[in-house]
Coordinates of C-alpha atoms and ligand atoms in Angstrom, one line a residue:
X116 CA 35.2 143.7 173.3
X117 CA 37.1 142.3 170.4
X118 CA 35.1 139.2 170.1
X119 CA 31.3 138.0 170.8
X120 CA 30.9 135.0 172.9
X121 CA 28.7 133.0 170.6
X122 CA 27.8 129.0 171.7
X123 CA 27.5 127.4 167.9
X124 CA 25.3 124.9 167.6
X125 CA 27.1 122.0 165.3
X126 CA 25.2 119.0 166.1
X127 CA 24.6 117.5 162.3
X128 CA 26.6 120.0 160.5
X129 CA 29.2 119.5 157.8
X130 CA 33.0 121.6 159.5
X131 CA 35.9 121.2 157.3
X132 CA 39.2 120.5 158.7
X133 CA 42.0 121.0 156.7
X134 CA 44.8 119.1 158.1
X135 CA 46.0 115.7 159.7
X136 CA 48.1 115.8 162.2
X137 CA 47.8 115.7 166.2
X138 CA 46.7 120.1 166.1
X139 CA 43.8 119.0 163.5
X140 CA 43.0 116.1 165.7
X141 CA 42.7 118.1 169.0
X142 CA 40.1 120.3 167.1
X143 CA 38.7 117.4 165.9
X144 CA 38.1 116.1 169.1
X145 CA 36.6 119.1 170.9
X146 CA 33.8 119.0 166.9
X147 CA 32.8 115.6 167.6
X148 CA 32.0 116.5 171.5
X149 CA 30.1 119.2 169.7
X150 CA 28.3 116.3 167.3
X151 CA 29.3 118.1 164.2
X152 CA 30.5 116.1 161.1
X153 CA 34.0 116.1 160.3
X154 CA 35.2 116.6 157.0
X155 CA 38.9 116.1 157.0
X156 CA 41.2 117.2 154.0
X157 CA 44.9 116.4 153.8
X158 CA 47.3 114.4 152.4
X159 CA 48.1 112.2 155.4
X160 CA 45.5 111.7 158.4
X161 CA 46.4 110.4 161.8
X162 CA 44.8 107.2 162.5
X163 CA 42.5 108.4 165.5
X164 CA 41.2 111.5 163.1
X165 CA 40.4 109.0 160.5
X166 CA 38.3 107.1 162.9
X167 CA 36.9 110.2 164.2
X168 CA 35.9 111.3 160.8
X169 CA 34.0 107.6 159.8
X170 CA 32.3 107.9 163.3
X171 CA 31.1 111.8 163.3
X172 CA 29.5 110.2 159.9
X173 CA 31.6 112.3 157.9
X174 CA 34.4 111.9 155.5
X175 CA 38.2 112.1 155.2
X176 CA 40.3 113.4 151.5
X177 CA 43.5 112.0 151.3
X178 CA 44.9 115.1 149.2
X179 CA 45.5 118.7 149.0
X180 CA 42.9 121.6 150.1
X181 CA 40.6 122.8 147.3
X182 CA 38.4 125.9 147.4
X183 CA 35.2 123.4 146.3
X184 CA 35.5 121.7 150.0
X185 CA 33.9 124.7 151.2
X186 CA 30.6 123.9 149.5
X187 CA 27.7 123.5 152.4
X188 CA 30.0 123.3 155.9
X189 CA 29.2 125.5 158.4
X190 CA 32.8 126.4 159.7
X191 CA 36.4 125.9 158.6
X192 CA 39.1 125.3 160.8
X193 CA 42.5 125.6 159.4
X194 CA 45.4 123.5 161.5
X195 CA 48.1 122.5 158.7
X196 CA 51.8 123.7 159.0
X197 CA 52.2 125.2 156.0
X198 CA 51.1 129.0 156.6
X199 CA 50.4 130.0 153.3
X200 CA 47.8 127.1 153.0
X201 CA 46.5 128.2 156.0
X202 CA 46.0 132.1 155.3
X203 CA 44.9 130.8 151.8
X204 CA 41.8 128.9 153.5
X205 CA 40.9 131.8 155.6
X206 CA 40.6 134.5 152.6
X207 CA 38.6 131.5 151.3
X208 CA 36.5 131.2 153.9
X209 CA 35.6 134.7 154.7
X210 CA 35.5 135.9 150.7
X211 CA 32.1 133.3 151.5
X212 CA 31.0 134.5 154.8
X213 CA 32.0 130.8 156.0
X214 CA 33.1 131.2 159.8
X215 CA 36.9 130.3 160.3
X216 CA 39.4 129.1 162.3
X217 CA 43.3 128.8 161.6
X218 CA 45.2 127.5 164.7
X219 CA 47.4 129.9 166.5
X220 CA 47.0 132.6 163.8
X221 CA 44.6 134.6 165.8
X222 CA 44.8 137.4 162.4
X223 CA 43.4 134.7 160.2
X224 CA 40.5 133.9 162.1
X225 CA 37.2 135.1 161.9
X226 CA 36.0 133.0 165.3
X227 CA 38.2 131.8 168.1
X228 CA 38.3 128.9 170.6
X229 CA 38.0 129.3 173.5
X230 CA 39.6 127.8 176.7
X231 CA 36.7 125.3 177.7
X232 CA 35.2 124.3 181.5
X233 CA 32.7 121.6 180.0
X234 CA 30.3 120.9 183.4
X235 CA 27.5 120.0 180.1
X236 CA 25.0 121.0 179.6
X237 CA 27.0 124.1 181.6
X238 CA 29.7 125.6 179.6
X239 CA 31.9 128.3 180.4
X240 CA 34.3 129.8 177.6
X241 CA 37.1 131.7 178.3
X242 CA 39.4 134.0 175.9
X243 CA 42.0 136.6 175.7
X244 CA 41.3 137.0 172.3
X245 CA 44.6 135.2 171.2
X246 CA 46.5 137.8 173.0
X247 CA 47.4 135.8 176.5
X248 CA 46.1 132.0 175.9
X249 CA 48.3 130.7 178.9
X250 CA 46.2 133.3 180.9
X251 CA 43.1 131.8 179.8
X252 CA 44.0 128.4 180.4
X253 CA 44.7 130.3 184.1
X254 CA 41.9 131.0 184.7
X255 CA 40.0 128.4 183.2
X256 CA 41.8 126.1 185.4
X257 CA 40.5 128.6 188.7
X258 CA 37.0 128.2 187.1
X259 CA 37.7 124.5 187.0
X260 CA 37.9 124.2 191.1
X261 CA 35.3 126.9 191.6
X262 CA 32.5 124.6 189.4
X263 CA 31.8 121.1 191.3
X264 CA 31.7 118.6 188.9
X265 CA 28.0 117.6 189.7
X266 CA 27.3 121.2 188.5
X267 CA 26.5 119.3 185.0
X268 CA 24.1 116.8 186.6
X269 CA 22.3 119.5 188.3
X270 CA 21.8 121.9 185.5
X271 CA 20.6 118.6 183.8
X272 CA 18.2 118.0 186.5
X273 CA 17.3 121.3 186.0
X274 CA 16.6 121.1 182.3
X275 CA 14.2 118.1 183.0
X276 CA 11.9 120.4 185.3
X277 CA 12.3 123.4 183.2
X278 CA 9.3 123.4 181.0
X279 CA 6.8 122.3 183.9
X280 CA 7.9 125.1 186.1
X281 CA 7.6 127.3 183.5
X282 CA 4.0 126.2 183.2
X283 CA 3.5 126.4 186.6
X284 CA 5.1 130.1 187.3
X285 CA 3.9 132.5 185.2
X286 CA 5.7 134.9 186.4
X287 CA 9.6 135.7 185.5
X288 CA 10.7 136.5 188.8
X289 CA 9.0 133.5 190.5
X290 CA 10.7 131.7 188.7
X291 CA 13.7 133.3 189.3
X292 CA 13.5 133.1 192.6
X293 CA 12.3 129.1 192.8
X294 CA 15.4 128.1 191.2
X295 CA 17.8 130.6 193.0
X296 CA 16.6 128.1 195.8
X297 CA 17.0 125.1 193.9
X298 CA 20.4 125.8 192.9
X299 CA 21.8 127.1 196.4
X300 CA 19.5 125.0 198.0
X301 CA 19.2 121.5 199.8
X302 CA 18.1 120.5 196.2
X303 CA 21.5 121.4 194.7
X304 CA 23.7 119.8 198.2
X305 CA 22.0 116.6 197.5
X306 CA 23.0 116.4 193.7
X307 CA 26.5 117.7 195.2
X308 CA 26.7 114.7 197.4
X309 CA 26.1 112.7 194.5
X310 CA 22.5 111.8 195.4
X311 CA 21.0 112.9 192.1
X312 CA 17.8 110.8 193.2
X313 CA 17.4 112.8 196.0
X314 CA 17.8 115.7 194.6
X315 CA 15.3 114.9 192.1
X316 CA 12.6 114.2 194.5
X317 CA 13.1 117.1 196.3
X318 CA 12.9 119.3 192.8
X319 CA 9.6 117.2 192.3
X320 CA 7.8 117.9 195.5
X321 CA 9.5 121.1 195.2
X322 CA 7.4 122.1 191.7
X323 CA 4.2 119.9 192.8
X324 CA 3.8 122.6 195.0
X325 CA 3.6 120.2 198.0
X326 CA 7.2 121.2 199.5
X327 CA 6.9 121.8 203.1
X328 CA 8.3 125.4 203.9
X329 CA 12.0 124.6 203.5
X330 CA 13.7 123.0 206.3
X331 CA 17.4 124.5 206.4
X332 CA 20.2 122.4 207.1
X333 CA 23.9 122.2 209.1
X334 CA 27.3 122.0 207.3
X335 CA 29.8 120.2 209.9
X336 CA 33.0 121.5 208.3
X337 CA 36.5 121.0 209.0
X338 CA 38.3 124.0 208.3
X339 CA 41.7 123.1 209.0
X340 CA 44.7 124.1 211.4
X341 CA 44.9 127.6 210.2
X342 CA 46.6 128.1 206.6
X343 CA 43.3 129.0 204.2
X344 CA 45.3 127.4 201.4
X345 CA 44.4 123.9 203.6
X346 CA 40.4 124.7 203.0
X347 CA 38.8 122.0 201.1
X348 CA 36.8 123.2 197.7
X349 CA 33.2 122.0 199.4
X350 CA 34.4 123.7 202.6
X351 CA 34.7 127.4 200.7
X352 CA 32.0 126.6 198.8
X353 CA 29.5 125.8 201.4
X354 CA 31.2 129.3 203.2
X355 CA 30.5 131.4 200.9
X356 CA 26.5 129.9 201.2
X357 CA 25.5 129.7 204.4
X358 CA 23.6 132.2 206.4
X359 CA 24.7 131.3 209.6
X360 CA 28.7 130.8 210.5
X361 CA 29.5 129.0 214.4
X362 CA 33.0 129.3 214.7
X363 CA 35.4 128.7 217.5
X364 CA 38.5 130.1 218.8
X365 CA 40.5 127.1 216.4
X366 CA 39.6 129.0 213.7
X367 CA 41.8 131.3 212.1
X368 CA 40.4 134.7 211.1
X369 CA 41.4 134.7 207.8
X370 CA 39.3 131.6 207.4
X371 CA 36.8 133.1 208.8
X372 CA 37.2 136.3 206.5
X373 CA 36.7 133.8 203.1
X374 CA 32.2 133.1 204.4
X375 CA 29.5 134.8 202.9
X376 CA 30.0 138.7 203.5
X377 CA 26.4 138.8 204.6
X378 CA 26.5 136.2 206.4
X379 CA 26.1 136.3 210.0
X380 CA 28.9 135.4 212.2
X381 CA 28.6 134.2 215.5
X382 CA 31.3 133.0 217.8
X383 CA 30.6 129.5 219.8
X384 CA 34.3 130.3 221.7
X385 CA 36.1 127.0 223.4
X386 CA 38.8 127.1 225.1
X387 CA 40.8 124.6 227.0
X388 CA 38.7 124.0 230.5
X389 CA 36.3 127.4 229.9
X390 CA 33.9 127.4 227.0
X391 CA 32.1 130.1 225.6
X392 CA 28.8 128.4 225.0
X393 CA 28.9 124.8 226.7
X394 CA 28.5 122.1 224.0
X395 CA 25.0 121.7 224.7
X396 CA 24.3 125.1 224.1
X397 CA 25.8 125.0 220.7
X398 CA 24.3 121.7 220.0
X399 CA 20.8 122.9 220.6
X400 CA 21.9 126.4 218.8
X401 CA 22.5 124.4 215.3
X402 CA 19.2 123.1 216.2
X403 CA 17.4 126.2 216.7
X404 CA 18.9 128.3 213.3
X405 CA 18.0 125.4 211.6
X406 CA 14.3 125.0 212.0
X407 CA 14.4 128.5 211.2
X408 CA 15.0 127.4 207.5
X409 CA 19.0 128.8 208.0
X410 CA 21.3 127.1 206.5
X411 CA 24.2 127.2 209.0
X412 CA 27.3 125.9 209.3
X413 CA 29.3 125.2 212.0
X414 CA 33.0 125.5 211.4
X415 CA 35.2 123.4 213.3
X416 CA 39.2 123.4 213.4
X417 CA 40.8 120.5 211.8
X418 CA 39.0 117.3 211.3
X419 CA 35.5 117.7 212.9
X420 CA 36.1 113.6 213.7
X421 CA 39.0 114.5 215.6
X422 CA 38.8 115.4 218.4
X423 CA 36.4 117.8 217.3
X424 CA 32.9 116.6 219.5
X425 CA 31.6 116.8 215.3
X426 CA 29.9 113.6 216.0
X427 CA 27.6 114.6 219.7
X428 CA 27.0 117.9 217.2
X429 CA 25.5 116.2 214.5
X430 CA 23.5 113.3 216.8
X431 CA 21.4 116.0 217.9
X432 CA 20.4 117.0 214.5
X433 CA 19.7 113.3 213.5
X434 CA 17.5 113.2 216.5
X435 CA 15.3 116.3 214.9
X436 CA 15.5 115.0 211.5
X437 CA 17.4 118.0 210.6
X438 CA 19.6 117.6 206.8
X439 CA 23.4 118.2 207.8
X440 CA 26.5 116.8 206.0
X441 CA 30.2 116.1 207.7
X442 CA 33.0 118.2 205.3
X443 CA 36.8 116.4 206.6
X444 CA 39.1 119.0 207.0
X445 CA 43.2 118.1 207.7
X446 CA 43.4 117.3 211.2
X447 CA 46.5 119.3 213.1
X448 CA 48.5 116.4 212.9
X449 CA 48.8 116.0 209.1
X450 CA 49.1 119.7 208.4
X451 CA 51.6 120.5 211.6
X452 CA 53.7 117.4 210.4
X453 CA 54.1 118.6 206.9
X454 CA 55.0 122.0 207.6
X455 CA 57.2 121.2 210.3
X456 CA 59.1 118.4 208.1
X457 CA 58.2 115.4 209.9
X458 CA 56.5 112.7 207.9
X459 CA 54.1 110.8 210.8
X460 CA 55.6 107.2 209.5
X461 CA 58.6 106.4 207.6
X462 CA 59.7 103.0 206.5
X463 CA 62.4 102.6 208.6
X464 CA 61.0 104.8 212.2
X465 CA 57.5 104.5 212.7
X466 CA 55.0 101.8 211.1
X467 CA 52.0 103.2 212.9
X468 CA 50.7 107.1 214.2
X469 CA 48.3 107.2 217.3
X470 CA 46.3 110.4 217.8
X471 CA 46.1 110.8 221.7
X472 CA 44.4 113.5 223.7
X473 CA 47.1 114.7 226.5
X474 CA 43.7 116.7 227.9
X475 CA 44.4 115.3 231.3
X476 CA 41.7 115.7 233.9
X477 CA 42.9 117.2 236.9
X478 CA 46.1 116.3 236.2
X479 CA 45.2 112.9 237.0
X480 CA 47.0 110.4 234.2
X481 CA 44.1 108.0 232.5
X482 CA 46.3 107.5 229.7
X483 CA 47.2 103.7 228.5
X484 CA 50.9 104.4 229.1
X485 CA 51.4 100.4 228.2
X486 CA 50.4 100.6 224.8
X487 CA 52.0 104.3 224.4
X488 CA 55.3 102.8 224.4
X489 CA 55.7 100.6 222.1
X490 CA 58.8 100.5 219.5
X491 CA 58.0 102.0 216.1
X492 CA 55.2 104.2 216.7
X493 CA 55.0 107.9 216.2
X494 CA 52.6 109.5 218.8
X495 CA 50.6 112.9 218.8
X496 CA 49.7 114.5 221.5
X497 CA 46.4 117.1 220.9
X498 CA 45.6 119.6 223.5
X499 CA 49.2 118.0 225.4
X500 CA 50.5 121.9 226.6
X501 CA 49.3 121.4 230.0
X502 CA 49.7 117.8 230.3
X503 CA 53.5 117.6 228.8
X504 CA 55.4 116.8 231.9
X505 CA 53.2 114.1 233.0
X506 CA 53.3 112.9 229.8
X507 CA 56.8 112.6 229.0
X508 CA 57.7 111.8 232.6
X509 CA 55.4 108.7 231.9
X510 CA 56.3 107.4 229.3
X511 CA 60.1 107.5 230.1
X512 CA 58.4 105.7 233.9
X513 CA 56.5 103.2 231.4
X514 CA 60.2 102.6 229.4
X515 CA 60.0 105.0 226.3
X516 CA 63.7 105.9 226.2
X517 CA 64.1 109.5 227.6
X518 CA 66.5 110.2 224.5
X519 CA 62.9 109.5 222.3
X520 CA 63.0 113.0 219.9
X521 CA 59.6 115.1 220.8
X522 CA 58.6 118.5 219.5
X523 CA 56.3 121.1 220.1
X524 CA 54.2 123.0 217.6
X525 CA 53.1 126.3 218.4
X526 CA 50.1 127.2 215.8
X527 CA 50.7 125.1 213.1
X528 CA 50.8 125.8 209.1
X529 CA 49.9 129.6 210.3
X530 CA 53.0 132.1 209.8
X531 CA 53.6 132.1 213.4
X532 CA 54.5 128.7 213.4
X533 CA 57.2 127.9 215.6
X534 CA 58.3 124.8 216.4
X535 CA 60.8 123.4 219.5
X536 CA 62.1 120.7 219.6
X537 CA 64.2 117.9 222.0
X538 CA 63.4 114.5 224.1
X539 CA 61.8 113.2 226.7
X540 CA 63.8 113.9 228.8
X541 CA 64.8 116.9 228.0
X542 CA 62.0 119.1 226.4
X543 CA 59.4 119.9 229.2
X544 CA 62.8 122.0 230.9
X545 CA 63.9 123.8 227.7
X546 CA 59.7 125.1 227.5
X547 CA 59.7 126.9 230.9
X548 CA 61.4 129.8 229.9
X549 CA 59.1 130.3 226.5
X550 CA 56.4 131.7 226.3
X551 CA 54.1 129.4 224.7
X552 CA 50.7 130.1 222.1
X553 CA 47.9 127.7 221.6
X554 CA 47.3 125.6 220.3
X555 CA 50.3 123.6 220.2
X556 CA 50.8 119.9 219.2
X557 CA 53.3 117.3 220.5
X558 CA 55.2 114.4 218.3
X559 CA 56.8 112.4 219.9
X560 CA 59.0 109.6 218.2
X561 CA 62.1 108.9 216.2
X562 CA 60.3 110.4 212.9
X563 CA 61.2 113.8 215.2
X564 CA 64.5 113.8 214.1
X565 CA 64.2 113.7 210.1
X566 CA 62.9 117.3 210.0
X567 CA 66.4 118.4 210.1
X568 CA 66.6 117.2 206.5
X569 CA 62.6 117.9 205.9
X570 CA 61.4 120.8 207.2
X571 CA 60.3 123.5 204.4
X572 CA 58.5 126.0 205.7
X573 CA 59.9 129.2 207.4
X574 CA 58.5 128.5 210.5
X575 CA 59.5 125.0 210.5
X576 CA 63.3 126.6 211.5
X577 CA 62.5 128.7 214.0
X578 CA 63.0 127.8 217.4
X579 CA 64.9 125.2 218.6
Ligands
LIG688 N1 39.4 118.4 215.3 C1 40.6 119.5 215.4 C2 41.4 119.0 216.7 C3 40.8 119.7 218.0 S1 41.1 119.2 219.5 C4 41.9 118.6 214.7 O1 41.5 117.9 213.9 O2 42.8 119.1 214.2 C5 42.2 120.8 219.4 C6 43.7 120.8 219.6 O3 44.5 120.7 218.6 C7 44.6 122.0 220.2 O4 44.9 121.9 221.7 C8 46.1 121.3 219.3 O5 46.5 120.3 220.2 C9 45.3 121.0 218.1 N2 45.5 122.2 217.2 C10 44.5 122.5 216.4 N3 45.2 123.3 215.4 C11 46.2 123.6 215.7 C12 47.4 124.2 215.3 N4 47.5 124.7 214.4 N5 48.8 123.9 215.7 C13 48.9 123.3 216.6 N6 48.1 122.6 217.2 C14 47.0 122.5 216.9

C-alpha cells in the first residue's frame, strides 16, 4: 500500500494555499467545504478565491511565498505554475513535518487528494496514488451511481440515534445487527423514497423496542424491455437486496441474474393465455411472503403500470397494509422504438402516440377502431402478434391507408432483436413465412419510415 487513507479534520484549522489561480481555487473550495481557514499567498489572487478565503475567516497575502508562511498551518497546498517554487514549498513543509500537497506532482507530495464521492457525513475517497487519476475519477463516477444521493441523509439520521442505540444495546454484535436492519430495511427505503420523517419515526420506534416484528415489504419493479443496461439504478439496488424474487417470462434471464445471489427466485410464468400461476395466486403470494417478514421483489417486464397488471398486484398489498413501492421501467414501446430507430412522435409525422393492447378476445375485435385511424397518430400494439391480421384489416376497413408503414419488432432491445417492416396491406402476408419469436411489438404510422435514416442498433437492420 503506497498511501494510508486517513480523513483529515480541518475544521477551524489554518491551511496554507500557495497560488492564486484556477487550480488553487478548486483546492480552496474543497478545503473551505471541509471547514478549513484559508491562508492564500500569491502575487495575484482570483476574485472568487479571495472571497472564499475571507468567508473562511482566513486571509490573503498579495505577494510571493516566504518560508515563514508555514508557521502555524496544519496543511500546505502548492498550486502555482512555477515548478521550482512548488518544489521549494514542498521541501520546506516536509522539513517541518507539515503535510504537503503539490498539485499534479505526486513525487513532491506527502499527502494526495483523492477523487471524492460526498454523501456527507458519508464520504468515499478513491486514489490511484497519482498513477492513473483518470481511472480513479471513472471509478468514482461508478461509485456515484451505486450510492443513492440520499445515503447522506440516512447516515445523518443514524448519527442522531447513535448514542441512544449504544446506550440501549451494550453488546457490539447486537448493535451491528440493529444497524444492518436499519440500513437494509424499510427505514432505509423510506429515506431513499424521500420520506425522511417516516424513516425517523420508524427508527425511533425501533430504538424504543416498540417496533413489531419487522413486516416485510414488496417492491414492484419494472425491469425494462430486455437489455439489462436499461434498468434503473433503483431497480438494481432493490434487486440486490430482496430476499425473494418473483419474475415472469418477459424478464430476460440476464436481468434475473443481477438479483442478489442468495435470493430465492420464483418463476411465476405468464404466457399469453396460459398463466403458470393465475394472477390471484401471484397477488396472494406477494402478501404471504411479505407477511413472513421478507423483502419481496416482483420483477416485471417493461413498466409495471403499462399492460403489466401492476395496479392489481398492489391493490391487494394496500388492502392488507403491507408496505410497497413501485419502480417504473422503460416500457417496450420506448425501448423497441429507440433501438429500432423509430421515433414515436415527430413534428412532421405524428403528434400523438397511443399504446393499445392487441390482445383480442377469441379473435373478436373490441378495439375503438374509429379512434385509431386518426391522422398524425402513432399506434403501438402490445400483445399484437396473433391479432395482427385482424388489426391491419380493421384499420384499413375503417379508413387508414393500406400504404401506412408498419414495423414488427421481435425481442426488442436484446441481441435477438429483429425488425420486420411493411405496410398495413403487406405486413401480415410478409410474416407468414417467418418464424416469429415472442415478445413482439407492432408500431403503426408514418414514423416507421424514419428508421432507414435513424436505425443504429445492429438488430434494427436485420430482417426487412
Ligand atoms: N409491462 C410491459 C408490457 C407487458 S404486456 C411493458 O411496459 O413493456 C407484454 C407485451 O409487451 C408483449 O406481448 C409485447 O407486445 C410487449 N413487449 C415486452 N417486451 C418486449 C420486447 N423486448 N420486444 C417486443 N415487445 C415486447
